[in-house]
Amino acid sequence: DIQMTQSPSSLSASVGDRVTITCRASQSISIYLNWYQQKPGKAPKLLIYTTSRLESGVPSRFSGSGSGTDFTLTINSLQPEDFATYYCQQSYSTPMYTFGQGTKLEIK
Amino acid sequence: QVHLRESGPGLVKPSQTLSLTCTVSGGSVSSGGYYWYWIRQQPGRGLEYIGYIFSAGNTYYNPSLQSRVTISLDTSENHFSLKLSSVTAADTAVYYCARDAYGDYGGFGPWGQGTLVTVSS
């Protein structure tokens, strides 16, 4: 299986900050990397697919980049509703998908 | 817009079979060429992919669960189902159903709200 490693595991930031979350794959996954946001008690929500494509309705302060093994999710100007847990997921090795362990973004 | 909703027993005894259903509204499980997924999340932990059934009926299961998992489609009821046999406490989790967003490369799109299944005697 392709292993996905996110860093950091948790992060404290303030409203208005710019934050970056990193996801590293154990082998090249080209651009087949997706990002999800999960709030407590809710299902994950797709934010970005194939590295950099913003899902419909997702604010433009969210962006993704990378290729191969290293990827980043950037959130510009953090809003109160952005405090959540973020997961990356590789879809390169379809039909077997794997997730990162998650990054919890908390209010400082 | 498609909506998914999981249903099934919230408590299952060890060694028994967990059975869940995902009811789909706003779309047909047997058309459109979609992948219908099951994903779970153990308490306080990350997401684990269980497997899928394609609208044509093809299935794939995570090798770590393959010997115990069956996913099936019921076109008359417009739902798909998950069966996980010989459960243990390690199978206690919130179980989600989902559909692909953009084919098999584009992530998991619509999700159900999730249902907690506890394995306990």
PDB file of C-alpha atoms in Angstrom:
ATOM      1  CA  ASP A   1       0.000   0.000   0.000  1.00  0.00           C
ATOM      2  CA  ILE A   2       1.003   3.598  -0.548  1.00  0.00           C
ATOM      3  CA  GLN A   3       1.523   5.264   2.819  1.00  0.00           C
ATOM      4  CA  MET A   4       0.467   8.870   3.284  1.00  0.00           C
ATOM      5  CA  THR A   5       2.106  10.966   5.997  1.00  0.00           C
ATOM      6  CA  GLN A   6       0.792  14.355   7.011  1.00  0.00           C
ATOM      7  CA  SER A   7       2.622  17.014   8.953  1.00  0.00           C
ATOM      8  CA  PRO A   8       2.117  18.469  11.357  1.00  0.00           C
ATOM      9  CA  SER A   9      -0.338  16.237  13.235  1.00  0.00           C
ATOM     10  CA  SER A  10      -1.746  19.320  14.914  1.00  0.00           C
ATOM     11  CA  LEU A  11      -1.405  23.006  14.390  1.00  0.00           C
ATOM     12  CA  SER A  12      -2.487  26.103  16.294  1.00  0.00           C
ATOM     13  CA  ALA A  13      -3.216  29.270  14.372  1.00  0.00           C
ATOM     14  CA  SER A  14      -5.185  32.479  14.616  1.00  0.00           C
ATOM     15  CA  VAL A  15      -7.966  33.912  12.505  1.00  0.00           C
ATOM     16  CA  GLY A  16      -6.380  35.677   9.572  1.00  0.00           C
ATOM     17  CA  ASP A  17      -3.258  33.519   9.510  1.00  0.00           C
ATOM     18  CA  ARG A  18      -1.956  31.627   6.518  1.00  0.00           C
ATOM     19  CA  VAL A  19      -1.351  27.940   7.212  1.00  0.00           C
ATOM     20  CA  THR A  20       0.199  25.133   5.249  1.00  0.00           C
ATOM     21  CA  ILE A  21      -0.318  21.412   5.767  1.00  0.00           C
ATOM     22  CA  THR A  22       1.971  18.916   4.110  1.00  0.00           C
ATOM     23  CA  CYS A  23       1.248  15.437   2.824  1.00  0.00           C
ATOM     24  CA  ARG A  24       3.959  13.045   1.693  1.00  0.00           C
ATOM     25  CA  ALA A  25       3.413   9.808  -0.213  1.00  0.00           C
ATOM     26  CA  SER A  26       5.642   6.758   0.167  1.00  0.00           C
ATOM     27  CA  GLN A  27       5.971   6.620  -3.624  1.00  0.00           C
ATOM     28  CA  SER A  28       5.085   8.858  -6.519  1.00  0.00           C
ATOM     29  CA  ILE A  29       1.351   9.388  -6.942  1.00  0.00           C
ATOM     30  CA  SER A  30       1.599  11.901  -9.785  1.00  0.00           C
ATOM     31  CA  ILE A  31      -1.138  14.476  -9.099  1.00  0.00           C
ATOM     32  CA  TYR A  32      -3.691  12.057  -7.667  1.00  0.00           C
ATOM     33  CA  LEU A  33      -4.031  13.637  -4.258  1.00  0.00           C
ATOM     34  CA  ASN A  34      -7.243  14.845  -2.652  1.00  0.00           C
ATOM     35  CA  TRP A  35      -7.890  16.909   0.486  1.00  0.00           C
ATOM     36  CA  TYR A  36     -10.822  16.713   2.896  1.00  0.00           C
ATOM     37  CA  GLN A  37     -12.034  18.804   5.810  1.00  0.00           C
ATOM     38  CA  GLN A  38     -13.774  17.135   8.728  1.00  0.00           C
ATOM     39  CA  LYS A  39     -15.533  18.888  11.578  1.00  0.00           C
ATOM     40  CA  PRO A  40     -16.444  17.086  14.821  1.00  0.00           C
ATOM     41  CA  GLY A  41     -19.385  14.744  14.401  1.00  0.00           C
ATOM     42  CA  LYS A  42     -19.586  15.332  10.661  1.00  0.00           C
ATOM     43  CA  ALA A  43     -18.570  13.453   7.562  1.00  0.00           C
ATOM     44  CA  PRO A  44     -15.461  14.571   5.711  1.00  0.00           C
ATOM     45  CA  LYS A  45     -15.996  17.061   2.926  1.00  0.00           C
ATOM     46  CA  LEU A  46     -13.998  17.099  -0.286  1.00  0.00           C
ATOM     47  CA  LEU A  47     -12.089  20.368  -0.630  1.00  0.00           C
ATOM     48  CA  ILE A  48      -9.547  19.806  -3.370  1.00  0.00           C
ATOM     49  CA  TYR A  49      -9.120  16.991  -5.874  1.00  0.00           C
ATOM     50  CA  THR A  50      -6.229  15.988  -8.098  1.00  0.00           C
ATOM     51  CA  THR A  51      -3.830  18.205  -6.171  1.00  0.00           C
ATOM     52  CA  SER A  52      -5.152  21.628  -7.044  1.00  0.00           C
ATOM     53  CA  ARG A  53      -8.731  21.566  -8.306  1.00  0.00           C
ATOM     54  CA  LEU A  54     -11.119  23.291  -5.958  1.00  0.00           C
ATOM     55  CA  GLU A  55     -14.385  21.481  -5.336  1.00  0.00           C
ATOM     56  CA  SER A  56     -17.466  23.499  -6.187  1.00  0.00           C
ATOM     57  CA  GLY A  57     -18.469  25.824  -3.373  1.00  0.00           C
ATOM     58  CA  VAL A  58     -15.119  25.715  -1.583  1.00  0.00           C
ATOM     59  CA  PRO A  59     -13.749  29.191  -0.818  1.00  0.00           C
ATOM     60  CA  SER A  60     -10.802  30.354  -2.877  1.00  0.00           C
ATOM     61  CA  ARG A  61      -8.672  30.835   0.249  1.00  0.00           C
ATOM     62  CA  PHE A  62      -8.059  27.090   0.005  1.00  0.00           C
ATOM     63  CA  SER A  63      -5.431  25.953  -2.472  1.00  0.00           C
ATOM     64  CA  GLY A  64      -3.361  22.865  -3.147  1.00  0.00           C
ATOM     65  CA  SER A  65      -0.096  22.188  -4.884  1.00  0.00           C
ATOM     66  CA  GLY A  66       2.523  19.519  -5.438  1.00  0.00           C
ATOM     67  CA  SER A  67       3.241  16.457  -7.505  1.00  0.00           C
ATOM     68  CA  GLY A  68       5.017  13.164  -7.176  1.00  0.00           C
ATOM     69  CA  THR A  69       5.435  12.569  -3.452  1.00  0.00           C
ATOM     70  CA  ASP A  70       5.080  15.998  -1.828  1.00  0.00           C
ATOM     71  CA  PHE A  71       1.878  18.001  -1.577  1.00  0.00           C
ATOM     72  CA  THR A  72       0.596  20.988   0.350  1.00  0.00           C
ATOM     73  CA  LEU A  73      -2.755  22.388   1.351  1.00  0.00           C
ATOM     74  CA  THR A  74      -2.659  26.114   2.009  1.00  0.00           C
ATOM     75  CA  ILE A  75      -5.374  28.128   3.685  1.00  0.00           C
ATOM     76  CA  ASN A  76      -5.024  31.893   3.311  1.00  0.00           C
ATOM     77  CA  SER A  77      -6.604  34.202   5.834  1.00  0.00           C
ATOM     78  CA  LEU A  78      -8.012  31.586   8.198  1.00  0.00           C
ATOM     79  CA  GLN A  79     -11.660  31.965   9.076  1.00  0.00           C
ATOM     80  CA  PRO A  80     -13.338  30.658  12.241  1.00  0.00           C
ATOM     81  CA  GLU A  81     -15.126  27.951  10.249  1.00  0.00           C
ATOM     82  CA  ASP A  82     -11.800  26.552   8.989  1.00  0.00           C
ATOM     83  CA  PHE A  83     -10.808  25.073  12.336  1.00  0.00           C
ATOM     84  CA  ALA A  84     -11.201  21.369  11.700  1.00  0.00           C
ATOM     85  CA  THR A  85      -9.213  18.244  10.885  1.00  0.00           C
ATOM     86  CA  TYR A  86      -7.783  17.905   7.396  1.00  0.00           C
ATOM     87  CA  TYR A  87      -6.992  14.657   5.616  1.00  0.00           C
ATOM     88  CA  CYS A  88      -5.125  13.936   2.429  1.00  0.00           C
ATOM     89  CA  GLN A  89      -5.975  10.866   0.349  1.00  0.00           C
ATOM     90  CA  GLN A  90      -4.212   9.324  -2.612  1.00  0.00           C
ATOM     91  CA  SER A  91      -6.237   8.065  -5.554  1.00  0.00           C
ATOM     92  CA  TYR A  92      -3.258   6.993  -7.672  1.00  0.00           C
ATOM     93  CA  SER A  93      -3.371   3.335  -6.713  1.00  0.00           C
ATOM     94  CA  THR A  94      -7.042   2.947  -7.584  1.00  0.00           C
ATOM     95  CA  PRO A  95      -8.946   0.866  -6.577  1.00  0.00           C
ATOM     96  CA  MET A  96      -6.979   0.852  -3.324  1.00  0.00           C
ATOM     97  CA  TYR A  97      -7.019   4.258  -1.659  1.00  0.00           C
ATOM     98  CA  THR A  98      -5.244   5.433   1.470  1.00  0.00           C
ATOM     99  CA  PHE A  99      -5.580   8.440   3.718  1.00  0.00           C
ATOM    100  CA  GLY A 100      -3.128  10.446   5.717  1.00  0.00           C
ATOM    101  CA  GLN A 101      -3.517  10.345   9.487  1.00  0.00           C
ATOM    102  CA  GLY A 102      -4.996  13.830   9.657  1.00  0.00           C
ATOM    103  CA  THR A 103      -3.954  17.300  10.773  1.00  0.00           C
ATOM    104  CA  LYS A 104      -5.999  18.977  13.472  1.00  0.00           C
ATOM    105  CA  LEU A 105      -6.122  22.736  13.040  1.00  0.00           C
ATOM    106  CA  GLU A 106      -6.947  24.478  16.286  1.00  0.00           C
ATOM    107  CA  ILE A 107      -7.492  28.045  17.329  1.00  0.00           C
ATOM    108  CA  LYS A 108      -4.525  29.664  19.068  1.00  0.00           C
TER     109      LYS A 108
ATOM    110  CA  GLN B   1     -28.279  16.592  -5.923  1.00  0.00           C
ATOM    111  CA  VAL B   2     -27.565  13.122  -4.612  1.00  0.00           C
ATOM    112  CA  HIS B   3     -27.921  12.359  -0.903  1.00  0.00           C
ATOM    113  CA  LEU B   4     -26.732   9.295   0.961  1.00  0.00           C
ATOM    114  CA  ARG B   5     -27.904   7.971   4.305  1.00  0.00           C
ATOM    115  CA  GLU B   6     -26.544   5.041   6.281  1.00  0.00           C
ATOM    116  CA  SER B   7     -28.763   2.842   8.400  1.00  0.00           C
ATOM    117  CA  GLY B   8     -28.411  -0.309  10.443  1.00  0.00           C
ATOM    118  CA  PRO B   9     -27.927  -1.643  13.949  1.00  0.00           C
ATOM    119  CA  GLY B  10     -25.813   0.491  16.235  1.00  0.00           C
ATOM    120  CA  LEU B  11     -24.750  -2.476  18.343  1.00  0.00           C
ATOM    121  CA  VAL B  12     -23.365  -5.783  17.116  1.00  0.00           C
ATOM    122  CA  LYS B  13     -22.096  -8.681  19.209  1.00  0.00           C
ATOM    123  CA  PRO B  14     -18.564  -9.983  18.725  1.00  0.00           C
ATOM    124  CA  SER B  15     -18.227 -12.721  16.093  1.00  0.00           C
ATOM    125  CA  GLN B  16     -21.511 -11.660  14.457  1.00  0.00           C
ATOM    126  CA  THR B  17     -22.009  -9.921  11.122  1.00  0.00           C
ATOM    127  CA  LEU B  18     -22.318  -6.162  10.835  1.00  0.00           C
ATOM    128  CA  SER B  19     -24.875  -5.142   8.206  1.00  0.00           C
ATOM    129  CA  LEU B  20     -25.389  -1.591   6.995  1.00  0.00           C
ATOM    130  CA  THR B  21     -27.368  -0.045   4.178  1.00  0.00           C
ATOM    131  CA  CYS B  22     -26.729   3.186   2.322  1.00  0.00           C
ATOM    132  CA  THR B  23     -29.894   4.606   0.796  1.00  0.00           C
ATOM    133  CA  VAL B  24     -29.376   6.921  -2.142  1.00  0.00           C
ATOM    134  CA  SER B  25     -31.766   9.678  -3.140  1.00  0.00           C
ATOM    135  CA  GLY B  26     -31.500  12.079  -6.042  1.00  0.00           C
ATOM    136  CA  GLY B  27     -29.807   9.519  -8.253  1.00  0.00           C
ATOM    137  CA  SER B  28     -29.746   5.867  -9.224  1.00  0.00           C
ATOM    138  CA  VAL B  29     -27.174   3.440  -7.868  1.00  0.00           C
ATOM    139  CA  SER B  30     -27.279   1.451 -11.110  1.00  0.00           C
ATOM    140  CA  SER B  31     -26.708   4.211 -13.628  1.00  0.00           C
ATOM    141  CA  GLY B  32     -24.274   6.984 -14.319  1.00  0.00           C
ATOM    142  CA  GLY B  33     -21.136   4.895 -13.992  1.00  0.00           C
ATOM    143  CA  TYR B  34     -20.492   5.766 -10.361  1.00  0.00           C
ATOM    144  CA  TYR B  35     -18.442   4.129  -7.649  1.00  0.00           C
ATOM    145  CA  TRP B  36     -20.217   3.630  -4.337  1.00  0.00           C
ATOM    146  CA  TYR B  37     -17.906   3.396  -1.347  1.00  0.00           C
ATOM    147  CA  TRP B  38     -17.737   2.372   2.279  1.00  0.00           C
ATOM    148  CA  ILE B  39     -15.238   4.092   4.586  1.00  0.00           C
ATOM    149  CA  ARG B  40     -14.929   3.860   8.338  1.00  0.00           C
ATOM    150  CA  GLN B  41     -13.408   5.852  11.166  1.00  0.00           C
ATOM    151  CA  GLN B  42     -12.557   4.221  14.462  1.00  0.00           C
ATOM    152  CA  PRO B  43     -13.142   6.435  17.502  1.00  0.00           C
ATOM    153  CA  GLY B  44     -10.620   9.253  17.651  1.00  0.00           C
ATOM    154  CA  ARG B  45      -8.741   7.912  14.668  1.00  0.00           C
ATOM    155  CA  GLY B  46      -8.310   8.471  10.952  1.00  0.00           C
ATOM    156  CA  LEU B  47     -10.186   7.220   7.931  1.00  0.00           C
ATOM    157  CA  GLU B  48      -9.995   3.666   6.630  1.00  0.00           C
ATOM    158  CA  TYR B  49     -11.155   2.703   3.161  1.00  0.00           C
ATOM    159  CA  ILE B  50     -13.258  -0.458   3.095  1.00  0.00           C
ATOM    160  CA  GLY B  51     -14.134  -0.882  -0.575  1.00  0.00           C
ATOM    161  CA  TYR B  52     -16.542  -0.089  -3.362  1.00  0.00           C
ATOM    162  CA  ILE B  53     -19.187  -1.379  -5.677  1.00  0.00           C
ATOM    163  CA  PHE B  54     -19.448   0.071  -9.155  1.00  0.00           C
ATOM    164  CA  SER B  55     -22.859   0.810 -10.641  1.00  0.00           C
ATOM    165  CA  ALA B  56     -22.383  -2.200 -12.945  1.00  0.00           C
ATOM    166  CA  GLY B  57     -21.844  -4.432  -9.931  1.00  0.00           C
ATOM    167  CA  ASN B  58     -18.055  -4.833  -9.865  1.00  0.00           C
ATOM    168  CA  THR B  59     -16.566  -4.775  -6.390  1.00  0.00           C
ATOM    169  CA  TYR B  60     -13.222  -4.159  -4.747  1.00  0.00           C
ATOM    170  CA  TYR B  61     -12.289  -4.665  -1.116  1.00  0.00           C
ATOM    171  CA  ASN B  62      -9.389  -3.426   0.976  1.00  0.00           C
ATOM    172  CA  PRO B  63      -7.090  -6.467   1.255  1.00  0.00           C
ATOM    173  CA  SER B  64      -6.900  -5.966   5.021  1.00  0.00           C
ATOM    174  CA  LEU B  65     -10.652  -6.641   5.272  1.00  0.00           C
ATOM    175  CA  GLN B  66     -11.251  -8.645   2.111  1.00  0.00           C
ATOM    176  CA  SER B  67     -11.896 -11.996   3.779  1.00  0.00           C
ATOM    177  CA  ARG B  68     -14.745 -10.516   5.857  1.00  0.00           C
ATOM    178  CA  VAL B  69     -16.349  -7.895   3.604  1.00  0.00           C
ATOM    179  CA  THR B  70     -19.179  -8.039   1.105  1.00  0.00           C
ATOM    180  CA  ILE B  71     -20.626  -4.993  -0.651  1.00  0.00           C
ATOM    181  CA  SER B  72     -23.763  -5.407  -2.712  1.00  0.00           C
ATOM    182  CA  LEU B  73     -26.190  -3.331  -4.747  1.00  0.00           C
ATOM    183  CA  ASP B  74     -29.991  -3.399  -4.555  1.00  0.00           C
ATOM    184  CA  THR B  75     -31.296  -1.576  -7.596  1.00  0.00           C
ATOM    185  CA  SER B  76     -34.958  -2.069  -6.676  1.00  0.00           C
ATOM    186  CA  GLU B  77     -34.451  -0.287  -3.358  1.00  0.00           C
ATOM    187  CA  ASN B  78     -31.811   2.074  -4.742  1.00  0.00           C
ATOM    188  CA  HIS B  79     -29.330   1.292  -2.031  1.00  0.00           C
ATOM    189  CA  PHE B  80     -26.083  -0.506  -1.498  1.00  0.00           C
ATOM    190  CA  SER B  81     -25.028  -2.525   1.488  1.00  0.00           C
ATOM    191  CA  LEU B  82     -22.045  -3.517   3.573  1.00  0.00           C
ATOM    192  CA  LYS B  83     -21.627  -6.784   5.408  1.00  0.00           C
ATOM    193  CA  LEU B  84     -18.638  -7.350   7.674  1.00  0.00           C
ATOM    194  CA  SER B  85     -18.418 -10.760   9.264  1.00  0.00           C
ATOM    195  CA  SER B  86     -16.739 -12.045  12.418  1.00  0.00           C
ATOM    196  CA  VAL B  87     -16.556  -8.605  13.976  1.00  0.00           C
ATOM    197  CA  THR B  88     -14.436  -7.722  16.976  1.00  0.00           C
ATOM    198  CA  ALA B  89     -14.106  -4.622  19.112  1.00  0.00           C
ATOM    199  CA  ALA B  90     -11.624  -3.309  16.549  1.00  0.00           C
ATOM    200  CA  ASP B  91     -14.500  -2.945  14.106  1.00  0.00           C
ATOM    201  CA  THR B  92     -16.198  -0.381  16.335  1.00  0.00           C
ATOM    202  CA  ALA B  93     -16.308   2.725  14.172  1.00  0.00           C
ATOM    203  CA  VAL B  94     -18.382   5.316  12.431  1.00  0.00           C
ATOM    204  CA  TYR B  95     -19.203   3.860   9.037  1.00  0.00           C
ATOM    205  CA  TYR B  96     -19.669   6.205   6.103  1.00  0.00           C
ATOM    206  CA  CYS B  97     -20.975   5.587   2.629  1.00  0.00           C
ATOM    207  CA  ALA B  98     -19.910   7.855  -0.203  1.00  0.00           C
ATOM    208  CA  ARG B  99     -19.907   8.225  -3.952  1.00  0.00           C
ATOM    209  CA  ASP B 100     -17.076   9.189  -6.234  1.00  0.00           C
ATOM    210  CA  ALA B 101     -16.750  12.853  -7.041  1.00  0.00           C
ATOM    211  CA  TYR B 102     -15.004  12.669 -10.415  1.00  0.00           C
ATOM    212  CA  GLY B 103     -14.465   9.056 -11.331  1.00  0.00           C
ATOM    213  CA  ASP B 104     -12.072   6.746  -9.574  1.00  0.00           C
ATOM    214  CA  TYR B 105      -9.283   9.346  -9.376  1.00  0.00           C
ATOM    215  CA  GLY B 106     -11.223  12.354  -8.188  1.00  0.00           C
ATOM    216  CA  GLY B 107     -11.928  11.668  -4.550  1.00  0.00           C
ATOM    217  CA  PHE B 108     -14.980  10.888  -2.490  1.00  0.00           C
ATOM    218  CA  GLY B 109     -17.772  13.299  -3.232  1.00  0.00           C
ATOM    219  CA  PRO B 110     -21.124  13.109  -1.545  1.00  0.00           C
ATOM    220  CA  TRP B 111     -20.958  11.356   1.845  1.00  0.00           C
ATOM    221  CA  GLY B 112     -23.610  10.069   4.184  1.00  0.00           C
ATOM    222  CA  GLN B 113     -23.728  11.494   7.671  1.00  0.00           C
ATOM    223  CA  GLY B 114     -22.180   8.338   9.124  1.00  0.00           C
ATOM    224  CA  THR B 115     -23.484   5.767  11.544  1.00  0.00           C
ATOM    225  CA  LEU B 116     -21.745   4.560  14.686  1.00  0.00           C
ATOM    226  CA  VAL B 117     -21.504   0.812  15.083  1.00  0.00           C
ATOM    227  CA  THR B 118     -20.313  -0.527  18.420  1.00  0.00           C
ATOM    228  CA  VAL B 119     -19.146  -4.110  18.749  1.00  0.00           C
ATOM    229  CA  SER B 120     -19.823  -5.312  22.260  1.00  0.00           C
ATOM    230  CA  SER B 121     -21.472  -8.179  24.062  1.00  0.00           C
TER     231      SER B 121
END
